Coordinates of C-alpha atoms in Angstrom, one line a residue:
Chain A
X8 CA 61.0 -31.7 -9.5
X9 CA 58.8 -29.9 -7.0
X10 CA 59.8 -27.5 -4.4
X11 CA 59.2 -29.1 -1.1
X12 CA 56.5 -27.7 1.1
X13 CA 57.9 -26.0 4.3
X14 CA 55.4 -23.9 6.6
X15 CA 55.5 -20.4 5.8
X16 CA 56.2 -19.1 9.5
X17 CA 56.9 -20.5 13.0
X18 CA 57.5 -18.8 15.6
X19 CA 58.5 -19.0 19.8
X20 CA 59.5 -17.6 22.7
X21 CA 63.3 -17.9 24.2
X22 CA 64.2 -21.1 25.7
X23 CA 61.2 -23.0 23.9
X24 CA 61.4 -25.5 21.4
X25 CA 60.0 -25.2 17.3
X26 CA 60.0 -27.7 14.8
X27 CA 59.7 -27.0 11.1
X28 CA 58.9 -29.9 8.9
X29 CA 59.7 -30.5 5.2
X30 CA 57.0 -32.1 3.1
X31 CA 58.0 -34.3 -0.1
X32 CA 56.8 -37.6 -1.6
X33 CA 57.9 -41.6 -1.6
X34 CA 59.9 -40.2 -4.3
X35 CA 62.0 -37.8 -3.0
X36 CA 62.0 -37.0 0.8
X37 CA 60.7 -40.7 1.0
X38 CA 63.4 -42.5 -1.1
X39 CA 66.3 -40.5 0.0
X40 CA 68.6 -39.7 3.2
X41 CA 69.8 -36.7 1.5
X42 CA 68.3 -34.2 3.4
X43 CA 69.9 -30.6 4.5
X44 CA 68.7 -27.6 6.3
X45 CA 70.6 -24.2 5.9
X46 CA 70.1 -21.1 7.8
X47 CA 70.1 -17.6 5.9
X48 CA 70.1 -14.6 8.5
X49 CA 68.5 -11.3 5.9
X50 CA 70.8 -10.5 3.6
X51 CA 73.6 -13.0 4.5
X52 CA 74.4 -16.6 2.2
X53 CA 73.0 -19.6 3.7
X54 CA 74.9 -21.4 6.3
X55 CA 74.7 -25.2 6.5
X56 CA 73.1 -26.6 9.9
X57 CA 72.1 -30.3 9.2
X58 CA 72.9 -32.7 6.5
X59 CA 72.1 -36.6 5.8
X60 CA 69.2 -35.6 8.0
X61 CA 70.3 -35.7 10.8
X62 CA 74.2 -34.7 11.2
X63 CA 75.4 -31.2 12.5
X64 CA 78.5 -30.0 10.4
X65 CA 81.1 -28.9 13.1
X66 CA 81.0 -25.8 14.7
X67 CA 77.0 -26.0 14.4
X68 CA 75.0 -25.5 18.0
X69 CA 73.4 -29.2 19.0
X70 CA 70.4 -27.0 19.9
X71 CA 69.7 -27.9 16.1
X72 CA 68.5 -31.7 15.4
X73 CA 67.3 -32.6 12.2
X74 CA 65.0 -36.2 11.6
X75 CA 63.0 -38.1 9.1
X76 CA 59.6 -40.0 9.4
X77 CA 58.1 -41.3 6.0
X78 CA 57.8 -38.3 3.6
X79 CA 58.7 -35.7 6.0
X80 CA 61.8 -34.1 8.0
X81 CA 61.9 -31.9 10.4
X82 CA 64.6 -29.6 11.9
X83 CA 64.3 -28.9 15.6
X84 CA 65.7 -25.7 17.5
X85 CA 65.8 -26.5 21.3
X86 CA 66.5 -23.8 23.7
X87 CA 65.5 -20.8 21.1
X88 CA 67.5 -18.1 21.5
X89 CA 67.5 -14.6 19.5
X90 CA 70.3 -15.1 17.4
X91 CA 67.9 -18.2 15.7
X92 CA 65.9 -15.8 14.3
X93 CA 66.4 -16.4 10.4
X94 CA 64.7 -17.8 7.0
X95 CA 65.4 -21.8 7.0
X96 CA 65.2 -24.3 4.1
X97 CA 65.4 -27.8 3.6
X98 CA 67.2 -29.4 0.7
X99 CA 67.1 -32.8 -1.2
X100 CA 70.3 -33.6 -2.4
X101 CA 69.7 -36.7 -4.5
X102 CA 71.8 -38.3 -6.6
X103 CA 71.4 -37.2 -9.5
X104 CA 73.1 -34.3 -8.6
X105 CA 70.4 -31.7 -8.9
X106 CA 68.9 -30.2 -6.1
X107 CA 65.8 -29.0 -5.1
X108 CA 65.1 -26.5 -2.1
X109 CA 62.1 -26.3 0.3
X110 CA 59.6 -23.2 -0.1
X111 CA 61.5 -21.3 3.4
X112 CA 60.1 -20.9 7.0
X113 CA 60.7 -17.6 9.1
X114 CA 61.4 -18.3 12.2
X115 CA 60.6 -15.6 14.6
X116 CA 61.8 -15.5 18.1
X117 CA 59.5 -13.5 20.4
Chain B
X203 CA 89.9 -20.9 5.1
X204 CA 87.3 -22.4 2.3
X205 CA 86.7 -18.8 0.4
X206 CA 84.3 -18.3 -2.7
X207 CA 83.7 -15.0 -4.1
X208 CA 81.5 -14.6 -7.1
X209 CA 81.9 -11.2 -9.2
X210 CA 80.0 -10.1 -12.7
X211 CA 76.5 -9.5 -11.4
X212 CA 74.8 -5.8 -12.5
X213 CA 72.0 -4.8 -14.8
X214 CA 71.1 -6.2 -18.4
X215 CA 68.4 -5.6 -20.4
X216 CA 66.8 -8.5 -21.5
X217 CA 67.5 -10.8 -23.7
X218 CA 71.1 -9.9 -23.0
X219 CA 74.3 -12.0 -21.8
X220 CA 75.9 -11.8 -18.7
X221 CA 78.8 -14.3 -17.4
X222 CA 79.5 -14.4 -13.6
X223 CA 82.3 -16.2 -12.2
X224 CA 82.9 -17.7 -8.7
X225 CA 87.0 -17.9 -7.2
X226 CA 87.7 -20.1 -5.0
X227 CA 90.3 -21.0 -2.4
X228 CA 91.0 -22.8 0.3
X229 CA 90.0 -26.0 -0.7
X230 CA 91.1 -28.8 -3.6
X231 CA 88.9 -27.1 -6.3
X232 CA 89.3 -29.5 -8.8
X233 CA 87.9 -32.2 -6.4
X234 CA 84.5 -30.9 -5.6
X235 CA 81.4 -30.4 -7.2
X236 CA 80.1 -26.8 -7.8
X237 CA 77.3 -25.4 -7.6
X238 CA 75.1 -22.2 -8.7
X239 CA 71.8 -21.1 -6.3
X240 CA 69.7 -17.5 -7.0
X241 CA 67.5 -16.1 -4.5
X242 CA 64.8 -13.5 -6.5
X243 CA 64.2 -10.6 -4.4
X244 CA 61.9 -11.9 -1.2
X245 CA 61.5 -14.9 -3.0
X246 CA 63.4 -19.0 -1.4
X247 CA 66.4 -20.5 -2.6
X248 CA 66.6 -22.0 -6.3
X249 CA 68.9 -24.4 -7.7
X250 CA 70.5 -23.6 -10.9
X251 CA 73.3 -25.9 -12.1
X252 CA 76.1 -28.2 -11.2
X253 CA 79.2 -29.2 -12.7
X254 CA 81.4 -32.2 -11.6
X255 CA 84.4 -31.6 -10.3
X256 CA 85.8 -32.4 -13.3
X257 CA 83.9 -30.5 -16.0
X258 CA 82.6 -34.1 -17.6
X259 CA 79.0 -33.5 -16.3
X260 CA 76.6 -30.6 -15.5
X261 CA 73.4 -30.7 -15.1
X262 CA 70.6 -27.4 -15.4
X263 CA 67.3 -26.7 -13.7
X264 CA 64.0 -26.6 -15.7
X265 CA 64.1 -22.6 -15.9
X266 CA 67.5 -22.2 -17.3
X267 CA 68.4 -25.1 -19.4
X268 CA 69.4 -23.8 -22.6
X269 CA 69.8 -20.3 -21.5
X270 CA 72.4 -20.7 -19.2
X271 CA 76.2 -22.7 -19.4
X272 CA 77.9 -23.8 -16.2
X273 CA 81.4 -23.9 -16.9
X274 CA 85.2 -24.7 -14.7
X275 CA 88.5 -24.0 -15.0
X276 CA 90.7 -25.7 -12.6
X277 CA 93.7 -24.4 -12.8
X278 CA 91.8 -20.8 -12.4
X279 CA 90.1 -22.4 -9.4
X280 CA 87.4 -20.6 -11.0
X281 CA 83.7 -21.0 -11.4
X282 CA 81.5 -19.9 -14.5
X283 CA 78.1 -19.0 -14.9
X284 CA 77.4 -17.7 -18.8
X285 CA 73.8 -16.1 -18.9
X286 CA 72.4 -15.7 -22.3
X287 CA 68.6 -14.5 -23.3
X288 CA 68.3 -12.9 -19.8
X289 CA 64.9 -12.6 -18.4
X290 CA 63.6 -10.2 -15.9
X291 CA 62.5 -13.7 -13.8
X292 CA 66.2 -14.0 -13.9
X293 CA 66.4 -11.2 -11.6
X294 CA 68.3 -12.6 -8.1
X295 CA 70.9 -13.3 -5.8
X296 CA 73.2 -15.3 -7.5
X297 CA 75.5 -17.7 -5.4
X298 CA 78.2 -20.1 -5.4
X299 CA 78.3 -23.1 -3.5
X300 CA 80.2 -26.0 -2.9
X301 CA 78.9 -29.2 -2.7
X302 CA 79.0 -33.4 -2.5
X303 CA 77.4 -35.8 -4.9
X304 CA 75.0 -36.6 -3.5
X305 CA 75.3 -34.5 -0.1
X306 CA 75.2 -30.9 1.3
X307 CA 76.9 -27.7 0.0
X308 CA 79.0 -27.2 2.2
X309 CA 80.2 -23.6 1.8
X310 CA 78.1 -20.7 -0.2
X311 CA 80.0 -17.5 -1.8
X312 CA 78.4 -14.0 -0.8
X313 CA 76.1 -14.0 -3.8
X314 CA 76.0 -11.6 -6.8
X315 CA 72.7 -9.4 -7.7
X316 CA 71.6 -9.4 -11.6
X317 CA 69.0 -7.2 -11.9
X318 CA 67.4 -7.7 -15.6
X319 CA 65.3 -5.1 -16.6
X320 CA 64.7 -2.6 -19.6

């Protein structure tokens, strides 16, 4: 299984809005509502943010949104602040029970 | 608190063996999925393997199958990772997740560097 394709960078100023979309196929990202996002700050584990594409795990800001149109999901950040400034990925968590990761987007906060 | 804390990462030479191991606590062990995720220098997040929460069923990614053994022991609340005919692409951040089949994972250990190189 392919990685998914995630934009390599995106970045924005404080108090703006980003979206990062997740790329698949009808077969995966298409087929499934299995999708996650996870925040990894440099040299820290990934933190879950969004799973089932859209739900926020408690304890996680609702300036993160996540949402699926056809082959694609997206993870929005509202209100940007500093502390948002990370590596983020999007998962497909199918049922077979493997996994596959998205290629990573660096967010940078200017 | 939901704790996991992997331990056995260092330097091999390849084609050598190396067995990490993942402890757990805080949680049911024996009722969750587990997971193993690397992260190569610079490089994304790659799957490894999963074994039920149970030990009947694992499952490997393309790159390791037959190379590497996922393994449990529940009453160790313990995680296994058994590395043999190591690699340099091996080389990474190895972690320790929980997860949900299908679903999230939930909670990720610290990680673990290998480093495999002669």
């Amino acid at each position: 299984q392919s990685a998914l394709t995630q934009p390599a960078s995106v970045s924005g100023s404080p108090g703006q809005s980003i979206t990062i979309s997740c790329t698949g196929t009808s077969s995966d990202i298409g087929g499934y509502n299995y999708v996650s996002w996870y925040q990894q700050h440099p040299d820290k584990a990934p933190k879950l943010i969004i799973y089932d594409v859209s739900i926020r795990p408690s304890g996680v800001s609702n300036r993160f949104s996540g949402s699926k149109s056809g082959n694609t999901a997206s993870l929005t950040i509202s209100g940007l602040q500093a502390e948002d400034e990370a590596d983020y990925y999007c998962s497909l968590d199918t049922s077979t029970s493997t996994r596959v990761f998205g290629t990573g987007t660096k967010v940078t906060v200017l | 608190q939901v704790q996991l804390m992997e331990s056995g990462g260092g330097v091999v030479r390849p084609g050598r063996s190396l067995r990490l191991s993942c402890a757990a606590s805080g949680f049911p062990f024996s009722a969750y999925a587990m997971h193993w995720v690397r992260q190569a220098p610079g490089k994304g997040l790659e799957w490894v393997a999963v074994m039920s929460y149970d030990g009947s069923d694992q499952s490997y990614a393309d790159s390791v199958g037959g190379r590497f053994t996922i393994s449990r022991d529940n009453s160790k609340n313990t995680l296994y990772l058994q590395m043999d005919s190591l690699r340099p692409a091996d080389t990474a951040v190895y972690y320790c997740a929980r997860g949900y089949s299908p679903g999230p994972l939930d909670y990720w250990g610290q990680g673990t560097l290998v480093t495999v190189s002669s």
